[in-house]
Amino acid sequence: GNSVTQMEGPVTLSEEAFLTINCTYTATGYPSLFWYVQYPGEGLQLLLKATKADDKGSNKGFEATYRKETTSFHLEKGSVQVSDSAVYFCALSDYGGSNYKLTFGKGTLLTVNP
Amino acid sequence: DTAVSQTPKYLVTQMGNDKSIKCEQNLGHDTMYWYKQDSKKFLKIMFSYNNKELIINETVPNRFSPKSPDKAHLNLHINSLELGDSAVYFCASSQSEGAGEQFFGPGTRLTVL
């Protein structure tokens, strides 16, 4: 079956530091890949996505590249801000034989200190 | 305008009670979902409906029963609540079954005492 593995948190950084959150996946088909972000007390919202190999998704200074050869979709940001403090979820969408399903990683809590 | 709304936001109840959570989306989407998020933030899909028809029913106790009266609503009824049901429940919607982008509601924090 499909699965997503992302680095365990929590991750604590100082403002303007470089961020990487690793994500690897296992899928039987050709999945689309996503990063969702959950700010404190809120629901998840889509941060960025990539639908095929070598695509780069980007939004709000975050970016991730769909690497089929390493089955990875690592999230990066060059300079984090306090407002980026949230839980980040890597996810894939694939057809599982009878339906499409979004499979999430376990989430990585990021705290950015001023 | 709130795209996906849920009521109530907080729900505190005793073991053994029956409760419902309501969800509405005004995005015109065809597909709606219920997820359960545990205390460690792990997110697990419970149900999915496409045009009012059940398409995903994960291994969830049959005390949980979703109901979709129309395409814009997906409610979750829980019978005989147990301590382990305490979690945050999220409703979500997507344009179609295969669309990866899902829009989430703000969540309902259920506490069973």
GROMACS .gro file of N, CA, C and O in nm, chain A residues 11-105:
model
  380
   11VAL      N    1   1.093   2.036   1.526
   11VAL     CA    2   1.206   2.110   1.473
   11VAL      C    3   1.197   2.252   1.527
   11VAL      O    4   1.093   2.316   1.517
   12THR      N    5   1.306   2.297   1.586
   12THR     CA    6   1.310   2.433   1.642
   12THR      C    7   1.421   2.510   1.574
   12THR      O    8   1.537   2.464   1.573
   13LEU      N    9   1.387   2.624   1.517
   13LEU     CA   10   1.484   2.708   1.445
   13LEU      C   11   1.474   2.852   1.491
   13LEU      O   12   1.370   2.894   1.543
   14SER      N   13   1.581   2.925   1.466
   14SER     CA   14   1.577   3.069   1.487
   14SER      C   15   1.531   3.136   1.359
   14SER      O   16   1.546   3.081   1.249
   15GLU      N   17   1.472   3.253   1.375
   15GLU     CA   18   1.425   3.329   1.259
   15GLU      C   19   1.539   3.347   1.159
   15GLU      O   20   1.655   3.365   1.198
   16GLU      N   21   1.506   3.337   1.030
   16GLU     CA   22   1.596   3.351   0.917
   16GLU      C   23   1.684   3.228   0.893
   16GLU      O   24   1.767   3.228   0.801
   17ALA      N   25   1.665   3.122   0.970
   17ALA     CA   26   1.739   2.999   0.945
   17ALA      C   27   1.684   2.927   0.824
   17ALA      O   28   1.571   2.953   0.779
   18PHE      N   29   1.763   2.832   0.771
   18PHE     CA   30   1.722   2.751   0.657
   18PHE      C   31   1.645   2.629   0.709
   18PHE      O   32   1.684   2.566   0.807
   19LEU      N   33   1.538   2.596   0.639
   19LEU     CA   34   1.453   2.484   0.680
   19LEU      C   35   1.455   2.374   0.576
   19LEU      O   36   1.441   2.401   0.455
   20THR      N   37   1.471   2.251   0.623
   20THR     CA   38   1.445   2.133   0.541
   20THR      C   39   1.364   2.036   0.623
   20THR      O   40   1.401   2.005   0.737
   21ILE      N   41   1.254   1.988   0.568
   21ILE     CA   42   1.177   1.879   0.628
   21ILE      C   43   1.174   1.767   0.525
   21ILE      O   44   1.122   1.784   0.415
   22ASN      N   45   1.233   1.654   0.561
   22ASN     CA   46   1.243   1.544   0.465
   22ASN      C   47   1.113   1.465   0.456
   22ASN      O   48   1.043   1.445   0.556
   23CYS      N   49   1.084   1.420   0.335
   23CYS     CA   50   0.966   1.339   0.310
   23CYS      C   51   0.999   1.236   0.202
   23CYS      O   52   1.049   1.273   0.096
   24THR      N   53   0.972   1.110   0.229
   24THR     CA   54   0.984   1.006   0.127
   24THR      C   55   0.853   0.930   0.121
   24THR      O   56   0.775   0.930   0.217
   25TYR      N   57   0.829   0.866   0.009
   25TYR     CA   58   0.700   0.800  -0.009
   25TYR      C   59   0.717   0.663  -0.073
   25TYR      O   60   0.818   0.633  -0.135
   26THR      N   61   0.613   0.582  -0.056
   26THR     CA   62   0.600   0.455  -0.125
   26THR      C   63   0.463   0.454  -0.190
   26THR      O   64   0.362   0.482  -0.123
   27ALA      N   65   0.460   0.427  -0.320
   27ALA     CA   66   0.331   0.426  -0.390
   27ALA      C   67   0.335   0.322  -0.500
   27ALA      O   68   0.438   0.297  -0.560
   28THR      N   69   0.219   0.266  -0.528
   28THR     CA   70   0.212   0.163  -0.632
   28THR      C   71   0.195   0.222  -0.771
   28THR      O   72   0.231   0.161  -0.869
   29GLY      N   73   0.140   0.343  -0.779
   29GLY     CA   74   0.114   0.405  -0.908
   29GLY      C   75   0.202   0.527  -0.930
   29GLY      O   76   0.320   0.527  -0.896
   30TYR      N   77   0.140   0.631  -0.985
   30TYR     CA   78   0.210   0.757  -1.013
   30TYR      C   79   0.142   0.867  -0.934
   30TYR      O   80   0.053   0.935  -0.984
   31PRO      N   81   0.184   0.884  -0.810
   31PRO     CA   82   0.109   0.974  -0.722
   31PRO      C   83   0.135   1.122  -0.750
   31PRO      O   84   0.236   1.158  -0.811
   32SER      N   85   0.043   1.204  -0.706
   32SER     CA   86   0.067   1.347  -0.690
   32SER      C   87   0.112   1.367  -0.545
   32SER      O   88   0.070   1.294  -0.455
   33LEU      N   89   0.197   1.467  -0.526
   33LEU     CA   90   0.256   1.490  -0.393
   33LEU      C   91   0.220   1.630  -0.343
   33LEU      O   92   0.208   1.724  -0.423
   34PHE      N   93   0.203   1.639  -0.212
   34PHE     CA   94   0.155   1.764  -0.152
   34PHE      C   95   0.228   1.792  -0.020
   34PHE      O   96   0.271   1.700   0.049
   35TRP      N   97   0.234   1.920   0.013
   35TRP     CA   98   0.265   1.962   0.149
   35TRP      C   99   0.146   2.044   0.198
   35TRP      O  100   0.103   2.139   0.131
   36TYR      N  101   0.094   2.003   0.313
   36TYR     CA  102  -0.011   2.078   0.380
   36TYR      C  103   0.047   2.138   0.508
   36TYR      O  104   0.139   2.082   0.569
   37VAL      N  105  -0.010   2.251   0.551
   37VAL     CA  106   0.034   2.316   0.674
   37VAL      C  107  -0.086   2.336   0.766
   37VAL      O  108  -0.197   2.365   0.719
   38GLN      N  109  -0.063   2.312   0.894
   38GLN     CA  110  -0.169   2.331   0.994
   38GLN      C  111  -0.118   2.430   1.098
   38GLN      O  112  -0.031   2.398   1.180
   39TYR      N  113  -0.174   2.551   1.096
   39TYR     CA  114  -0.140   2.652   1.196
   39TYR      C  115  -0.215   2.621   1.326
   39TYR      O  116  -0.320   2.555   1.322
   40PRO      N  117  -0.165   2.666   1.437
   40PRO     CA  118  -0.227   2.632   1.567
   40PRO      C  119  -0.376   2.661   1.569
   40PRO      O  120  -0.420   2.771   1.534
   41GLY      N  121  -0.454   2.562   1.608
   41GLY     CA  122  -0.598   2.578   1.624
   41GLY      C  123  -0.677   2.581   1.495
   41GLY      O  124  -0.796   2.612   1.496
   42GLU      N  125  -0.613   2.550   1.384
   42GLU     CA  126  -0.682   2.557   1.254
   42GLU      C  127  -0.681   2.422   1.183
   42GLU      O  128  -0.614   2.328   1.226
   43GLY      N  129  -0.757   2.417   1.073
   43GLY     CA  130  -0.752   2.299   0.987
   43GLY      C  131  -0.631   2.305   0.895
   43GLY      O  132  -0.559   2.405   0.890
   44LEU      N  133  -0.611   2.198   0.819
   44LEU     CA  134  -0.499   2.194   0.725
   44LEU      C  135  -0.530   2.280   0.604
   44LEU      O  136  -0.646   2.294   0.563
   45GLN      N  137  -0.426   2.334   0.544
   45GLN     CA  138  -0.442   2.403   0.417
   45GLN      C  139  -0.326   2.366   0.326
   45GLN      O  140  -0.214   2.342   0.372
   46LEU      N  141  -0.356   2.360   0.198
   46LEU     CA  142  -0.254   2.321   0.101
   46LEU      C  143  -0.146   2.428   0.094
   46LEU      O  144  -0.174   2.546   0.079
   47LEU      N  145  -0.020   2.386   0.103
   47LEU     CA  146   0.093   2.477   0.091
   47LEU      C  147   0.148   2.474  -0.052
   47LEU      O  148   0.168   2.578  -0.113
   48LEU      N  149   0.173   2.354  -0.104
   48LEU     CA  150   0.221   2.341  -0.241
   48LEU      C  151   0.200   2.198  -0.288
   48LEU      O  152   0.174   2.108  -0.208
   49LYS      N  153   0.213   2.180  -0.421
   49LYS     CA  154   0.191   2.047  -0.477
   49LYS      C  155   0.276   2.027  -0.601
   49LYS      O  156   0.324   2.123  -0.663
   50ALA      N  157   0.294   1.898  -0.638
   50ALA     CA  158   0.362   1.862  -0.762
   50ALA      C  159   0.295   1.736  -0.814
   50ALA      O  160   0.269   1.643  -0.737
   51THR      N  161   0.265   1.735  -0.942
   51THR     CA  162   0.184   1.624  -0.995
   51THR      C  163   0.264   1.524  -1.076
   51THR      O  164   0.212   1.415  -1.107
   52LYS      N  165   0.389   1.556  -1.113
   52LYS     CA  166   0.468   1.457  -1.186
   52LYS      C  167   0.616   1.477  -1.156
   52LYS      O  168   0.658   1.580  -1.104
   53ALA      N  169   0.693   1.376  -1.193
   53ALA     CA  170   0.836   1.376  -1.163
   53ALA      C  171   0.905   1.501  -1.217
   53ALA      O  172   0.873   1.549  -1.326
   54ASP      N  173   0.994   1.554  -1.133
   54ASP     CA  174   1.076   1.674  -1.161
   54ASP      C  175   0.999   1.805  -1.150
   54ASP      O  176   1.059   1.912  -1.165
   55ASP      N  177   0.869   1.799  -1.125
   55ASP     CA  178   0.792   1.921  -1.098
   55ASP      C  179   0.842   1.982  -0.968
   55ASP      O  180   0.873   1.912  -0.872
   56LYS      N  181   0.843   2.116  -0.963
   56LYS     CA  182   0.873   2.186  -0.839
   56LYS      C  183   0.750   2.264  -0.798
   56LYS      O  184   0.697   2.343  -0.876
   57GLY      N  185   0.703   2.240  -0.677
   57GLY     CA  186   0.595   2.319  -0.622
   57GLY      C  187   0.653   2.429  -0.534
   57GLY      O  188   0.755   2.409  -0.467
   58SER      N  189   0.590   2.547  -0.536
   58SER     CA  190   0.641   2.656  -0.453
   58SER      C  191   0.528   2.748  -0.410
   58SER      O  192   0.429   2.764  -0.483
   59ASN      N  193   0.544   2.805  -0.291
   59ASN     CA  194   0.443   2.895  -0.237
   59ASN      C  195   0.497   2.958  -0.110
   59ASN      O  196   0.558   2.888  -0.027
   60LYS      N  197   0.478   3.086  -0.092
   60LYS     CA  198   0.517   3.159   0.030
   60LYS      C  199   0.664   3.138   0.066
   60LYS      O  200   0.699   3.136   0.184
   61GLY      N  201   0.750   3.120  -0.031
   61GLY     CA  202   0.893   3.101  -0.005
   61GLY      C  203   0.932   2.955   0.019
   61GLY      O  204   1.049   2.922   0.026
   62PHE      N  205   0.832   2.868   0.030
   62PHE     CA  206   0.859   2.724   0.044
   62PHE      C  207   0.866   2.662  -0.095
   62PHE      O  208   0.798   2.706  -0.187
   63GLU      N  209   0.947   2.557  -0.107
   63GLU     CA  210   0.950   2.481  -0.230
   63GLU      C  211   0.984   2.335  -0.204
   63GLU      O  212   1.045   2.302  -0.101
   64ALA      N  213   0.941   2.250  -0.298
   64ALA     CA  214   0.969   2.107  -0.290
   64ALA      C  215   0.969   2.053  -0.432
   64ALA      O  216   0.887   2.093  -0.515
   65THR      N  217   1.062   1.960  -0.460
   65THR     CA  218   1.075   1.902  -0.593
   65THR      C  219   1.043   1.754  -0.588
   65THR      O  220   1.093   1.681  -0.502
   66TYR      N  221   0.961   1.710  -0.680
   66TYR     CA  222   0.918   1.570  -0.692
   66TYR      C  223   1.033   1.491  -0.752
   66TYR      O  224   1.065   1.504  -0.871
   67ARG      N  225   1.097   1.408  -0.672
   67ARG     CA  226   1.211   1.328  -0.716
   67ARG      C  227   1.170   1.182  -0.721
   67ARG      O  228   1.164   1.114  -0.619
   68LYS      N  229   1.144   1.134  -0.842
   68LYS     CA  230   1.097   0.997  -0.856
   68LYS      C  231   1.209   0.897  -0.827
   68LYS      O  232   1.186   0.791  -0.770
   69GLU      N  233   1.332   0.933  -0.863
   69GLU     CA  234   1.443   0.837  -0.847
   69GLU      C  235   1.474   0.810  -0.700
   69GLU      O  236   1.519   0.700  -0.665
   70THR      N  237   1.448   0.908  -0.614
   70THR     CA  238   1.471   0.889  -0.471
   70THR      C  239   1.338   0.882  -0.393
   70THR      O  240   1.339   0.875  -0.270
   71THR      N  241   1.228   0.881  -0.465
   71THR     CA  242   1.092   0.883  -0.406
   71THR      C  243   1.084   0.982  -0.290
   71THR      O  244   1.046   0.947  -0.177
   72SER      N  245   1.121   1.106  -0.320
   72SER     CA  246   1.126   1.207  -0.215
   72SER      C  247   1.057   1.335  -0.258
   72SER      O  248   1.039   1.362  -0.378
   73PHE      N  249   1.020   1.414  -0.158
   73PHE     CA  250   0.952   1.543  -0.183
   73PHE      C  251   0.984   1.632  -0.063
   73PHE      O  252   0.899   1.670   0.015
   74HIS      N  253   1.111   1.667  -0.048
   74HIS     CA  254   1.157   1.741   0.070
   74HIS      C  255   1.112   1.887   0.064
   74HIS      O  256   1.124   1.952  -0.041
   75LEU      N  257   1.070   1.940   0.176
   75LEU     CA  258   1.025   2.079   0.185
   75LEU      C  259   1.141   2.166   0.231
   75LEU      O  260   1.211   2.132   0.327
   76GLU      N  261   1.159   2.281   0.162
   76GLU     CA  262   1.268   2.371   0.198
   76GLU      C  263   1.219   2.515   0.199
   76GLU      O  264   1.127   2.551   0.125
   77LYS      N  265   1.283   2.593   0.285
   77LYS     CA  266   1.262   2.738   0.283
   77LYS      C  267   1.393   2.803   0.325
   77LYS      O  268   1.456   2.761   0.422
   78GLY      N  269   1.430   2.905   0.252
   78GLY     CA  270   1.560   2.967   0.275
   78GLY      C  271   1.572   3.046   0.403
   78GLY      O  272   1.680   3.053   0.464
   79SER      N  273   1.463   3.107   0.446
   79SER     CA  274   1.469   3.195   0.562
   79SER      C  275   1.333   3.192   0.632
   79SER      O  276   1.238   3.253   0.585
   80VAL      N  277   1.325   3.119   0.742
   80VAL     CA  278   1.195   3.102   0.808
   80VAL      C  279   1.162   3.222   0.895
   80VAL      O  280   1.251   3.294   0.942
   81GLN      N  281   1.033   3.241   0.918
   81GLN     CA  282   0.983   3.349   1.002
   81GLN      C  283   0.905   3.288   1.119
   81GLN      O  284   0.860   3.173   1.111
   82VAL      N  285   0.885   3.368   1.221
   82VAL     CA  286   0.808   3.321   1.338
   82VAL      C  287   0.670   3.273   1.293
   82VAL      O  288   0.617   3.174   1.345
   83SER      N  289   0.614   3.340   1.195
   83SER     CA  290   0.479   3.307   1.147
   83SER      C  291   0.473   3.173   1.073
   83SER      O  292   0.364   3.124   1.042
   84ASP      N  293   0.588   3.112   1.046
   84ASP     CA  294   0.590   2.979   0.983
   84ASP      C  295   0.573   2.867   1.084
   84ASP      O  296   0.565   2.749   1.046
   85SER      N  297   0.571   2.899   1.210
   85SER     CA  298   0.552   2.799   1.315
   85SER      C  299   0.418   2.729   1.294
   85SER      O  300   0.312   2.793   1.294
   86ALA      N  301   0.423   2.598   1.276
   86ALA     CA  302   0.304   2.520   1.241
   86ALA      C  303   0.344   2.373   1.233
   86ALA      O  304   0.460   2.338   1.251
   87VAL      N  305   0.244   2.289   1.204
   87VAL     CA  306   0.272   2.148   1.176
   87VAL      C  307   0.264   2.130   1.025
   87VAL      O  308   0.167   2.175   0.961
   88TYR      N  309   0.362   2.063   0.968
   88TYR     CA  310   0.370   2.042   0.823
   88TYR      C  311   0.350   1.895   0.792
   88TYR      O  312   0.412   1.807   0.852
   89PHE      N  313   0.260   1.869   0.697
   89PHE     CA  314   0.226   1.733   0.658
   89PHE      C  315   0.262   1.711   0.512
   89PHE      O  316   0.218   1.786   0.425
   90CYS      N  317   0.337   1.605   0.486
   90CYS     CA  318   0.361   1.559   0.351
   90CYS      C  319   0.250   1.459   0.316
   90CYS      O  320   0.204   1.384   0.404
   91ALA      N  321   0.204   1.460   0.192
   91ALA     CA  322   0.094   1.370   0.156
   91ALA      C  323   0.105   1.329   0.010
   91ALA      O  324   0.165   1.399  -0.071
   92LEU      N  325   0.046   1.214  -0.021
   92LEU     CA  326   0.037   1.172  -0.161
   92LEU      C  327  -0.105   1.132  -0.194
   92LEU      O  328  -0.180   1.086  -0.109
   93SER      N  329  -0.141   1.152  -0.319
   93SER     CA  330  -0.272   1.112  -0.370
   93SER      C  331  -0.250   1.012  -0.481
   93SER      O  332  -0.177   1.039  -0.576
   94ASP      N  333  -0.313   0.897  -0.467
   94ASP     CA  334  -0.295   0.793  -0.568
   94ASP      C  335  -0.421   0.709  -0.575
   94ASP      O  336  -0.501   0.706  -0.480
   95TYR      N  337  -0.437   0.639  -0.687
   95TYR     CA  338  -0.552   0.552  -0.703
   95TYR      C  339  -0.518   0.418  -0.641
   95TYR      O  340  -0.420   0.354  -0.678
   96GLY      N  341  -0.600   0.374  -0.545
   96GLY     CA  342  -0.569   0.253  -0.471
   96GLY      C  343  -0.641   0.130  -0.518
   96GLY      O  344  -0.657   0.035  -0.444
   97GLY      N  345  -0.689   0.130  -0.643
   97GLY     CA  346  -0.757   0.012  -0.695
   97GLY      C  347  -0.908   0.029  -0.699
   97GLY      O  348  -0.974  -0.024  -0.788
   98SER      N  349  -0.960   0.101  -0.603
   98SER     CA  350  -1.105   0.123  -0.604
   98SER      C  351  -1.140   0.269  -0.585
   98SER      O  352  -1.253   0.310  -0.611
   99ASN      N  353  -1.043   0.348  -0.538
   99ASN     CA  354  -1.071   0.490  -0.516
   99ASN      C  355  -0.940   0.565  -0.498
   99ASN      O  356  -0.834   0.506  -0.479
  100TYR      N  357  -0.950   0.697  -0.507
  100TYR     CA  358  -0.836   0.783  -0.477
  100TYR      C  359  -0.836   0.811  -0.327
  100TYR      O  360  -0.939   0.823  -0.264
  101LYS      N  361  -0.718   0.824  -0.274
  101LYS     CA  362  -0.708   0.855  -0.131
  101LYS      C  363  -0.585   0.941  -0.107
  101LYS      O  364  -0.482   0.924  -0.172
  102LEU      N  365  -0.599   1.036  -0.015
  102LEU     CA  366  -0.487   1.118   0.026
  102LEU      C  367  -0.425   1.052   0.149
  102LEU      O  368  -0.493   1.034   0.250
  103THR      N  369  -0.298   1.013   0.138
  103THR     CA  370  -0.227   0.949   0.249
  103THR      C  371  -0.130   1.049   0.308
  103THR      O  372  -0.045   1.103   0.236
  104PHE      N  373  -0.141   1.073   0.439
  104PHE     CA  374  -0.059   1.173   0.505
  104PHE      C  375   0.057   1.110   0.581
  104PHE      O  376   0.046   0.998   0.634
  105GLY      N  377   0.167   1.185   0.590
  105GLY     CA  378   0.272   1.152   0.685
  105GLY      C  379   0.227   1.192   0.824
  105GLY      O  380   0.117   1.246   0.843
   0.00000   0.00000   0.00000
